[in-house]
CSV table of C-alpha atoms and ligand atoms in Angstrom, one decimal:
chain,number,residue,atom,x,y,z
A,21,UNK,CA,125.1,-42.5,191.6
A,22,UNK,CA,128.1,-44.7,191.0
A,23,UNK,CA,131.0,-43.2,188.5
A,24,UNK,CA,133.0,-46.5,187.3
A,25,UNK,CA,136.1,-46.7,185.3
A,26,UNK,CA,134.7,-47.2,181.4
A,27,UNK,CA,137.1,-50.7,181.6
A,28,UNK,CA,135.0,-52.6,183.7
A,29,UNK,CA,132.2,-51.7,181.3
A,30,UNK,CA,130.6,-54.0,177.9
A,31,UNK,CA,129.0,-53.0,175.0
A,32,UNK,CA,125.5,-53.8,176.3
A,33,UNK,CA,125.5,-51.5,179.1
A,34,UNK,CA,126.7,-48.2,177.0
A,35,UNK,CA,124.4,-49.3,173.8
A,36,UNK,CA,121.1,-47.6,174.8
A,37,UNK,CA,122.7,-44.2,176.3
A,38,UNK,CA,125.1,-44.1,172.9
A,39,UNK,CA,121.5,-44.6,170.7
A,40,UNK,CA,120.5,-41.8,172.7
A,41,UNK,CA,123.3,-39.6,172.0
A,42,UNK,CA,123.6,-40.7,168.3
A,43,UNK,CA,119.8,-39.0,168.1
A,44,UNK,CA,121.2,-35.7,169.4
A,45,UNK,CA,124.7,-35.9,167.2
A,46,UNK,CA,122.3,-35.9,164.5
A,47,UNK,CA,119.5,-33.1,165.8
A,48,UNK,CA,122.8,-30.5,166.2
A,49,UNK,CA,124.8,-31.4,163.4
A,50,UNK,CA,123.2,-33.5,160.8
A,51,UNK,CA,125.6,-36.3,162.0
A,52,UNK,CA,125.2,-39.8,161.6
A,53,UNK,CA,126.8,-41.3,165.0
A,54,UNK,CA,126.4,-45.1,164.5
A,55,UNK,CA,129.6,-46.2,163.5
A,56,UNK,CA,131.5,-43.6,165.4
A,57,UNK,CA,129.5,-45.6,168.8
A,58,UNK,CA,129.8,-49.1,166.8
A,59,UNK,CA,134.0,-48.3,167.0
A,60,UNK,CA,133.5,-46.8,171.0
A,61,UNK,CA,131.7,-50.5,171.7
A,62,UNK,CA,134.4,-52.2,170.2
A,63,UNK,CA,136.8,-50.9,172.2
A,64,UNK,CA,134.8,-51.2,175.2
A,65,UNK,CA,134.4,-54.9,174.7
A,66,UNK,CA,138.3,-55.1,174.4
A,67,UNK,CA,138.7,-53.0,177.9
A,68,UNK,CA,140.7,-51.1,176.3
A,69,UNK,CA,139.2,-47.6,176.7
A,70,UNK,CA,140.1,-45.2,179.5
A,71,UNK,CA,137.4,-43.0,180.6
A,72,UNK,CA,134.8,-43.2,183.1
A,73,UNK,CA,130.7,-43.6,183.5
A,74,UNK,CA,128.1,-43.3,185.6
A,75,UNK,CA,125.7,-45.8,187.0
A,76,UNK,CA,122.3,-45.1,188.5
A,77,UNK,CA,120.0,-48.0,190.1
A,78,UNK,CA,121.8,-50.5,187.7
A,79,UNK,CA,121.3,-48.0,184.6
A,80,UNK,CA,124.5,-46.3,182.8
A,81,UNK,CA,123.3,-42.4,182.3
A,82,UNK,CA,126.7,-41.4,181.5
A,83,UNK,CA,130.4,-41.6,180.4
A,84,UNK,CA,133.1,-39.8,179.2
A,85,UNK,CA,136.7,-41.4,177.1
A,86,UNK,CA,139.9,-40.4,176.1
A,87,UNK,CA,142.7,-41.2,174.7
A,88,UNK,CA,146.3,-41.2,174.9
A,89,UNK,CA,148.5,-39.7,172.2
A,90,UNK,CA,152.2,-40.4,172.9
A,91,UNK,CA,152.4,-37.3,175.6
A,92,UNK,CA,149.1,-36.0,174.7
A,93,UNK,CA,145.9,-36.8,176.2
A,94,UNK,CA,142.8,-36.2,174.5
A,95,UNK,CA,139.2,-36.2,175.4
A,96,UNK,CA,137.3,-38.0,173.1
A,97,UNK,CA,133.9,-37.2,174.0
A,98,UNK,CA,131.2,-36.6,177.2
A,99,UNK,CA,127.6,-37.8,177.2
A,100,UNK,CA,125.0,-37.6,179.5
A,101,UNK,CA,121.5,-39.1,180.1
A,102,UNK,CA,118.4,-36.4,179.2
A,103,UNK,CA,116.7,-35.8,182.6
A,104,UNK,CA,119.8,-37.0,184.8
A,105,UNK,CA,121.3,-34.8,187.4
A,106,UNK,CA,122.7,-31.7,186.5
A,107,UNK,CA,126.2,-31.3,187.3
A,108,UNK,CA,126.9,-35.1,186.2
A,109,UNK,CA,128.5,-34.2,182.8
A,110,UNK,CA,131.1,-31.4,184.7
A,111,UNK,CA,131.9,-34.0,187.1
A,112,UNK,CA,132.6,-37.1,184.4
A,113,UNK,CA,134.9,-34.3,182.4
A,114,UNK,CA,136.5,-33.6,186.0
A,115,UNK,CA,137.8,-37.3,186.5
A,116,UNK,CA,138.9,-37.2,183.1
A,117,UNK,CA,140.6,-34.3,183.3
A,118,UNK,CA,142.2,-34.9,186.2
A,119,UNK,CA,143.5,-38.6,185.5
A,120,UNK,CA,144.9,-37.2,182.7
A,121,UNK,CA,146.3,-34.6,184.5
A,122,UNK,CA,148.0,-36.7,186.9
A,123,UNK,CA,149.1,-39.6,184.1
A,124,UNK,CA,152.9,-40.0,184.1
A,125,UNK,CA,154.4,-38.6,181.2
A,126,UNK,CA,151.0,-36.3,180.1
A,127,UNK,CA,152.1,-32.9,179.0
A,128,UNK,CA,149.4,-31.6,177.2
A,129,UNK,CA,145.6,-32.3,177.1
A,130,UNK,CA,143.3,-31.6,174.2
A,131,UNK,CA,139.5,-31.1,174.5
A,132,UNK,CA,136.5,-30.4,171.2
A,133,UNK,CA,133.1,-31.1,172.7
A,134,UNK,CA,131.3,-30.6,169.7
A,135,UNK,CA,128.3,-31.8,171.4
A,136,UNK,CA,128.1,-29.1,174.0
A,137,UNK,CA,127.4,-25.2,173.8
A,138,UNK,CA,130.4,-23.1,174.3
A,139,UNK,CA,130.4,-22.3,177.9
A,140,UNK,CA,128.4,-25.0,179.7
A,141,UNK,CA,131.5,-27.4,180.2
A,142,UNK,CA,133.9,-24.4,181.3
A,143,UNK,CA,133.7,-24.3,184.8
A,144,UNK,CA,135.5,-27.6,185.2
A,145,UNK,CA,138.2,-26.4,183.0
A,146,UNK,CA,138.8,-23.4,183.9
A,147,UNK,CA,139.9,-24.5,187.3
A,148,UNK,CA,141.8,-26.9,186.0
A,149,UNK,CA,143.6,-24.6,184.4
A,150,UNK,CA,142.4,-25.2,180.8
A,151,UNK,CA,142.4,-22.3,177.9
A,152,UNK,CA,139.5,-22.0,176.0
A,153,UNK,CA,138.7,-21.5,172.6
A,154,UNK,CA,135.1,-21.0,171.4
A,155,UNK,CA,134.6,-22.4,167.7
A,156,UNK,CA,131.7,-22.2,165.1
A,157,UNK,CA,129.7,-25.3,164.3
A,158,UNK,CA,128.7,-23.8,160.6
A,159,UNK,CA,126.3,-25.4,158.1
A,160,UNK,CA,125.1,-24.5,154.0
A,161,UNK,CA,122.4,-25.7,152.8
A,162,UNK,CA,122.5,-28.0,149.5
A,163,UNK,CA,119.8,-27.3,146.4
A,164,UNK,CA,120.1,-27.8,143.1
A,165,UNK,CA,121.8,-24.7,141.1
A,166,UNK,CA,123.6,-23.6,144.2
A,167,UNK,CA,127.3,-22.5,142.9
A,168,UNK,CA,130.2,-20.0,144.7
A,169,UNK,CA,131.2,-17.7,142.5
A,170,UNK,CA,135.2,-18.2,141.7
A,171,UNK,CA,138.0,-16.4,139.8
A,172,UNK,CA,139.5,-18.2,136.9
A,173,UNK,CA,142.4,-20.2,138.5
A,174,UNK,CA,145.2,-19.2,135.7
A,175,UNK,CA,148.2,-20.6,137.2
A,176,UNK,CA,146.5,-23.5,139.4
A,177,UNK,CA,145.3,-26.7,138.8
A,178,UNK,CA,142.6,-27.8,141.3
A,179,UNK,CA,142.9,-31.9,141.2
A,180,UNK,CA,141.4,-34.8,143.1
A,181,UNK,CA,143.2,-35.5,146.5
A,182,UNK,CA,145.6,-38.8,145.8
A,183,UNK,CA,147.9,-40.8,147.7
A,184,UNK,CA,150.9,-39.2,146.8
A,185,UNK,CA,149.5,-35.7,148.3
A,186,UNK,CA,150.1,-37.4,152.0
A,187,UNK,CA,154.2,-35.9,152.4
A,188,UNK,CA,153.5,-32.6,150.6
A,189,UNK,CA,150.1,-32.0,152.1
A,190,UNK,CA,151.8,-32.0,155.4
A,191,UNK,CA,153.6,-29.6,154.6
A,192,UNK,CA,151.9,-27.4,153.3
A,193,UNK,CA,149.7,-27.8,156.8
A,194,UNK,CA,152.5,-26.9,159.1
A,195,UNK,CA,153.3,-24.0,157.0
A,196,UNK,CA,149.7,-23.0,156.6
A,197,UNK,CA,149.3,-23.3,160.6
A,198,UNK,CA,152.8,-21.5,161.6
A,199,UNK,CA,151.5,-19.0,164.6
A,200,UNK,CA,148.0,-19.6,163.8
A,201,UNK,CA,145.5,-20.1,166.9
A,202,UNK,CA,144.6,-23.5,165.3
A,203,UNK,CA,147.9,-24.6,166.2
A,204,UNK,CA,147.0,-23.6,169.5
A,205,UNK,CA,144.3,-25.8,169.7
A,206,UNK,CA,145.6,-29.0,168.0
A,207,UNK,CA,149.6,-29.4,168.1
A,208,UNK,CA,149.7,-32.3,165.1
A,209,UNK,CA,150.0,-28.9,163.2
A,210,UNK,CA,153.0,-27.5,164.3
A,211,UNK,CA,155.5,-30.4,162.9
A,212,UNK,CA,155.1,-32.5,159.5
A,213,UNK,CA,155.3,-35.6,161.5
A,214,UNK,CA,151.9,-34.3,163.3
A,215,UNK,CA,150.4,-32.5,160.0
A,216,UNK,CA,151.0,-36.2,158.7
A,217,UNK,CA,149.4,-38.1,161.2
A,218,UNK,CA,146.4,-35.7,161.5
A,219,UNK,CA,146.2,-35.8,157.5
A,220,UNK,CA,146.3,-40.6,157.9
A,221,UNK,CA,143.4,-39.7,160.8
A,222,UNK,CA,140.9,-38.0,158.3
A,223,UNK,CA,141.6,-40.3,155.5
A,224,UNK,CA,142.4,-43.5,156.8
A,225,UNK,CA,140.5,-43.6,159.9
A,226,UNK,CA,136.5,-43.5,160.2
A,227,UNK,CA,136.7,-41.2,163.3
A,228,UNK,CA,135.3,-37.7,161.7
A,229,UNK,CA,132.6,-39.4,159.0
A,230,UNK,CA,134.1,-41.2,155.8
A,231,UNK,CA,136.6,-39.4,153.6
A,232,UNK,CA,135.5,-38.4,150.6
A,233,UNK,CA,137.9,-38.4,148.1
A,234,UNK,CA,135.6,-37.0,145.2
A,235,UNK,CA,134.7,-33.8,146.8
A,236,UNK,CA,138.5,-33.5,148.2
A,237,UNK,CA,140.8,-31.5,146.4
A,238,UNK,CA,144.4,-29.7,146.3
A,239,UNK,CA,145.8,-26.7,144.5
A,240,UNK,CA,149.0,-27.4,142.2
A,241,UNK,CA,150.8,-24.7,141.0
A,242,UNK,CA,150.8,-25.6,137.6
A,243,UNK,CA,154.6,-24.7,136.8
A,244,UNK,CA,156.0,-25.9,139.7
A,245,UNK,CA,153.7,-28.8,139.8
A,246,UNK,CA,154.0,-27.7,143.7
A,247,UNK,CA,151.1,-28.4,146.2
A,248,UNK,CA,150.4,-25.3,147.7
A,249,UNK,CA,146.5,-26.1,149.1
A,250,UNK,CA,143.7,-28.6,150.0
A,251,UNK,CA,140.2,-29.2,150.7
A,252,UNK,CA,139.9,-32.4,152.5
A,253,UNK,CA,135.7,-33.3,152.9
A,254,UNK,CA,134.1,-36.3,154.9
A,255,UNK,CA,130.8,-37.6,154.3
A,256,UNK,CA,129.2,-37.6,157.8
A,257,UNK,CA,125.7,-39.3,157.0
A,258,UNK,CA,124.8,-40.5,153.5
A,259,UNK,CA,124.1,-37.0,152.1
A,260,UNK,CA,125.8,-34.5,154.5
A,261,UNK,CA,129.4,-33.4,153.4
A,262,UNK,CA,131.8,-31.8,156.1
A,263,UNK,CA,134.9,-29.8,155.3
A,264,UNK,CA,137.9,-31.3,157.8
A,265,UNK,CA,140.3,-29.0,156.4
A,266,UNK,CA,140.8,-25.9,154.2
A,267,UNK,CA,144.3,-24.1,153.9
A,268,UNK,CA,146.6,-22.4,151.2
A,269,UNK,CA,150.1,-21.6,151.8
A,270,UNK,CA,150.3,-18.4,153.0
A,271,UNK,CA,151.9,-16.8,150.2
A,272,UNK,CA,149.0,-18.0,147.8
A,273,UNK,CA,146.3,-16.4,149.6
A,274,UNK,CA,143.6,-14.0,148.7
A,275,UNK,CA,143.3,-14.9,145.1
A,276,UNK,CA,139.8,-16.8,145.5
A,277,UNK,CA,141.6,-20.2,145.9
A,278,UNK,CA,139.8,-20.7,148.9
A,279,UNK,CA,136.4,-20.4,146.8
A,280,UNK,CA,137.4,-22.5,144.2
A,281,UNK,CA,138.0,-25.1,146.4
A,282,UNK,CA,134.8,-25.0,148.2
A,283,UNK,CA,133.1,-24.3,144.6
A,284,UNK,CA,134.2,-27.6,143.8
A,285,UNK,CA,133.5,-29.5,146.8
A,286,UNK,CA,129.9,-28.2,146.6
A,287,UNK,CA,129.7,-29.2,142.6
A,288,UNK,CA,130.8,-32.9,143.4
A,289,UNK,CA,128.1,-33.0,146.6
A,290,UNK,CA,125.3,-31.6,144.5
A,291,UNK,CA,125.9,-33.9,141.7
A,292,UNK,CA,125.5,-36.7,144.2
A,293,UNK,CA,122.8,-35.2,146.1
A,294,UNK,CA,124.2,-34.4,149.1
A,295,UNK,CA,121.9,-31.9,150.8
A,296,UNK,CA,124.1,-30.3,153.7
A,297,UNK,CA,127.9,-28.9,153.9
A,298,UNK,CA,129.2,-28.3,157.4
A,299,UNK,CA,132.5,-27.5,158.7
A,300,UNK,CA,133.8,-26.1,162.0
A,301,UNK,CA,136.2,-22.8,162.4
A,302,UNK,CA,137.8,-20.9,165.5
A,303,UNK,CA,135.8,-18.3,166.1
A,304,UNK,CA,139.1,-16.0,166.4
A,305,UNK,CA,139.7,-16.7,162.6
A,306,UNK,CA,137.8,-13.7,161.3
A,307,UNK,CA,139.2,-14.4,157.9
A,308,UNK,CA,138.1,-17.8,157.5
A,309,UNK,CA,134.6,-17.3,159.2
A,310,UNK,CA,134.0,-14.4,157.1
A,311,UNK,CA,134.3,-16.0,154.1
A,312,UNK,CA,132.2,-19.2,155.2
A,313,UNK,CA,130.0,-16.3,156.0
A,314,UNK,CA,130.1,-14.8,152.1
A,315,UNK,CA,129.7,-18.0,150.8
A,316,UNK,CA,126.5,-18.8,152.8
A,317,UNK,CA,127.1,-20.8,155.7
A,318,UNK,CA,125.5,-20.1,158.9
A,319,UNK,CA,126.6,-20.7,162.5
A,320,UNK,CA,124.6,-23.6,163.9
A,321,UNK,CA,126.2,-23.8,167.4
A,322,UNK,CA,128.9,-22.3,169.2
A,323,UNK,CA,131.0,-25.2,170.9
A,324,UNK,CA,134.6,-25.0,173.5
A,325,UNK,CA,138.2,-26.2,172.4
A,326,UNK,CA,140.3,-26.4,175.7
A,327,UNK,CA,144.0,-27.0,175.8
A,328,UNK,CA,146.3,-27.3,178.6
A,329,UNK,CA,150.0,-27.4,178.7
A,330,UNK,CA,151.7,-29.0,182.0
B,14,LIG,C1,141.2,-19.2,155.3
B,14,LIG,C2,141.9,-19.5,154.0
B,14,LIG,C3,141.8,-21.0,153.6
B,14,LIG,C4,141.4,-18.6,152.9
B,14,LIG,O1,142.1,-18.9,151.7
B,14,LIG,P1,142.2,-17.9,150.5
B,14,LIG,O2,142.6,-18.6,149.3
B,14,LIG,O3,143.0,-16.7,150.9
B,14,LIG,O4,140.7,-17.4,150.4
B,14,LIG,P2,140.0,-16.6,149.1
B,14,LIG,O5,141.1,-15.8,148.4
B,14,LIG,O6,139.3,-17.6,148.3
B,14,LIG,O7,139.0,-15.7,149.8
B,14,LIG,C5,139.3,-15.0,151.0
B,14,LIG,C6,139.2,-13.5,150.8
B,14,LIG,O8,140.3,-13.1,150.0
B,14,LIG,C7,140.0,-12.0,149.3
B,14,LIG,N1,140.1,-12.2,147.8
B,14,LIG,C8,139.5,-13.2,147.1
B,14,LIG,N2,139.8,-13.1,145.8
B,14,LIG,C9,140.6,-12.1,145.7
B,14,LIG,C10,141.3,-11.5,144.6
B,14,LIG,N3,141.2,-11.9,143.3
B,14,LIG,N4,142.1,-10.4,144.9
B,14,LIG,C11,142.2,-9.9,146.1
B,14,LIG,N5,141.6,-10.4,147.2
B,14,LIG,C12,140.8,-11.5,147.0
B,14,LIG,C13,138.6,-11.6,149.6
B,14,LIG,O9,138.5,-10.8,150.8
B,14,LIG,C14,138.1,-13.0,150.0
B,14,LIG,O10,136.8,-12.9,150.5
B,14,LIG,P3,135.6,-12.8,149.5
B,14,LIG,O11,135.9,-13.8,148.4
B,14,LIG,O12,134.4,-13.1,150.3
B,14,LIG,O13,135.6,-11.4,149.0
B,14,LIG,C15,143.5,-19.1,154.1
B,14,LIG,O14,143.6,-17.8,154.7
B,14,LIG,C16,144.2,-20.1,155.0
B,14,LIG,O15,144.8,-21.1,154.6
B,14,LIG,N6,144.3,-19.8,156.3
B,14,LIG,C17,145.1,-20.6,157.3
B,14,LIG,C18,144.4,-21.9,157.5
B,14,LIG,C19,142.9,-21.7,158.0
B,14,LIG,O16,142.6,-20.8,158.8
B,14,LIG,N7,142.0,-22.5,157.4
B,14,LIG,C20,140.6,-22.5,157.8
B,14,LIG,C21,140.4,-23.4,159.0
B,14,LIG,S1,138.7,-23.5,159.4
């Protein structure tokens, strides 16, 4: 078993093991991976992405990418090979982990395996001196006549998410983030600057499914005309929504805003005949999982954030 830097690879030697992994991207979270592996080729092709992967008798059975983010490093993904080696995914996350680690410049490393159960990536991690975060892969789902009950909104206005929302939604996601464990995990949402470029990633960007601006929505404060809330929603196959964000400034909580949003979102799937609603959550956010909880969802998997700080 060779492992190669991912630069001296081409598309046609990582095509059949990302086929592979699109299959189980869509057996654990109703995911269609193809154009998420159609972007990884094309960067491939253009050597252009770091990462490493691992060659057997001539055959590719694994790899692993990240990327860098100013002084940020962050793990795009890890996939192995079914009946390879065990042992051969820790040791692809180690050579990531520790070229990032030793990268000029790197303070900080990110890490969401989605794809893997919380706990069977840790060990590698851990001695590297990782935190780790467990999070809740949850999914609803989607039949005809479903609905979440809401209270009447009053003195909000629940409209469709627009270009102008950028500046103001980014604000309203620092606020909504300030000394949250979130914030922990992904440090766009500490500053606006970050908030903003996180917000231009799930909108612009094809990286977490297609934005869907129908089912999207913020919360004006009708007298103010103030944002002070969002629902931001992908589509991540052709009928499976997934919620990227939910937040309310803090002082606009516990009034069912939360449940309107989602009771919106969900209207605008079924009437397109979406059939699934995921979304993912820390599982440290007890009020947030408990109210996916209320409102039906279910925890499909348990996956790992890890973070560390240099
Ligand atoms: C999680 C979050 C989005 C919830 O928003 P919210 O608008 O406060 O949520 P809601 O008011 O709709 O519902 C939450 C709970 O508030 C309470 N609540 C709802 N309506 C209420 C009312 N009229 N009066 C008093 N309490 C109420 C209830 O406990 C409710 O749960 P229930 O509806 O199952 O009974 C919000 O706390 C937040 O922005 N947190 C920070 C960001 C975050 O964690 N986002 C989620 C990331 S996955």
């Amino acid at each position: 078993m060779e492992i190669i830097d991912l630069r001296h690879f081409g598309a046609a030697e990582l095509r059949p093991l990302l086929t592979e992994e699109a299959q189980l991207w869509s057996e654990r979270m109703s995911w269609d991976y193809h154009s998420s592996a159609e972007m990884i080729l094309r960067y491939l092709d253009s050597k252009i992405l770091p990462g490493y992967a691992a060659v057997d008798n001539g055959r590719t059975v694994g790899y692993s990418f990240f990327v860098y983010e100013g002084s940020k490093g962050v793990v795009g993904d890890m996939f192995v090979a079914a009946q390879t080696e065990s042992g051969l995914g820790e040791r692809l996350l180690n050579h990531v982990a520790e070229t990032l680690q030793n990268s000029p410049g790197i303070h900080r490393i990110e890490a969401q395996l989605l794809l893997h159960d919380s706990g069977s990536t840790s060990t590698v991690f851990k001695r590297r001196g990782f935190r780790r975060f467990p999070r809740l892969f949850m999914s609803l789902p989607l039949r005809a006549g479903l609905t979440f009950e809401a209270p009447d909104l009053r003195s909000f206005t629940l409209r469709p998410w627009a270009e102008p929302d950028f500046q103001p939604g980014a604000s309203v996601i620092m606020q909504a983030y300030a000394g949250h464990v979130d914030s922990e995990i992904n440090d766009q949402y500490r500053s606006v600057a970050g908030s903003l470029r996180f917000l231009n990633n799930i909108v612009r960007f094809p990286g977490c499914g297609t934005f869907d601006p129908t089912s999207s929505f913020t919360v004006i404060h009708t007298a103010s005309r103030a944002v002070v809330g969002m629902l931001l929603c992908s589509r991540v196959r052709e009928d499976v929504g997934h919620v990227t964000q939910v937040c309310l400034l803090p002082e606009f909580r516990n009034q069912g805003l939360a449940r309107a949003l989602m009771a919106a979102c969900l209207r605008s799937l079924l009437d397109r005949k979406f059939t699934e609603l995921s979304l993912t959550v820390t599982e440290a956010n007890y009020n947030a999982v408990q109210l996916y909880e209320r409102l039906g969802f279910d925890t499909r998997r348990v996956f790992d954030a890890f973070v560390w700080e240099g």
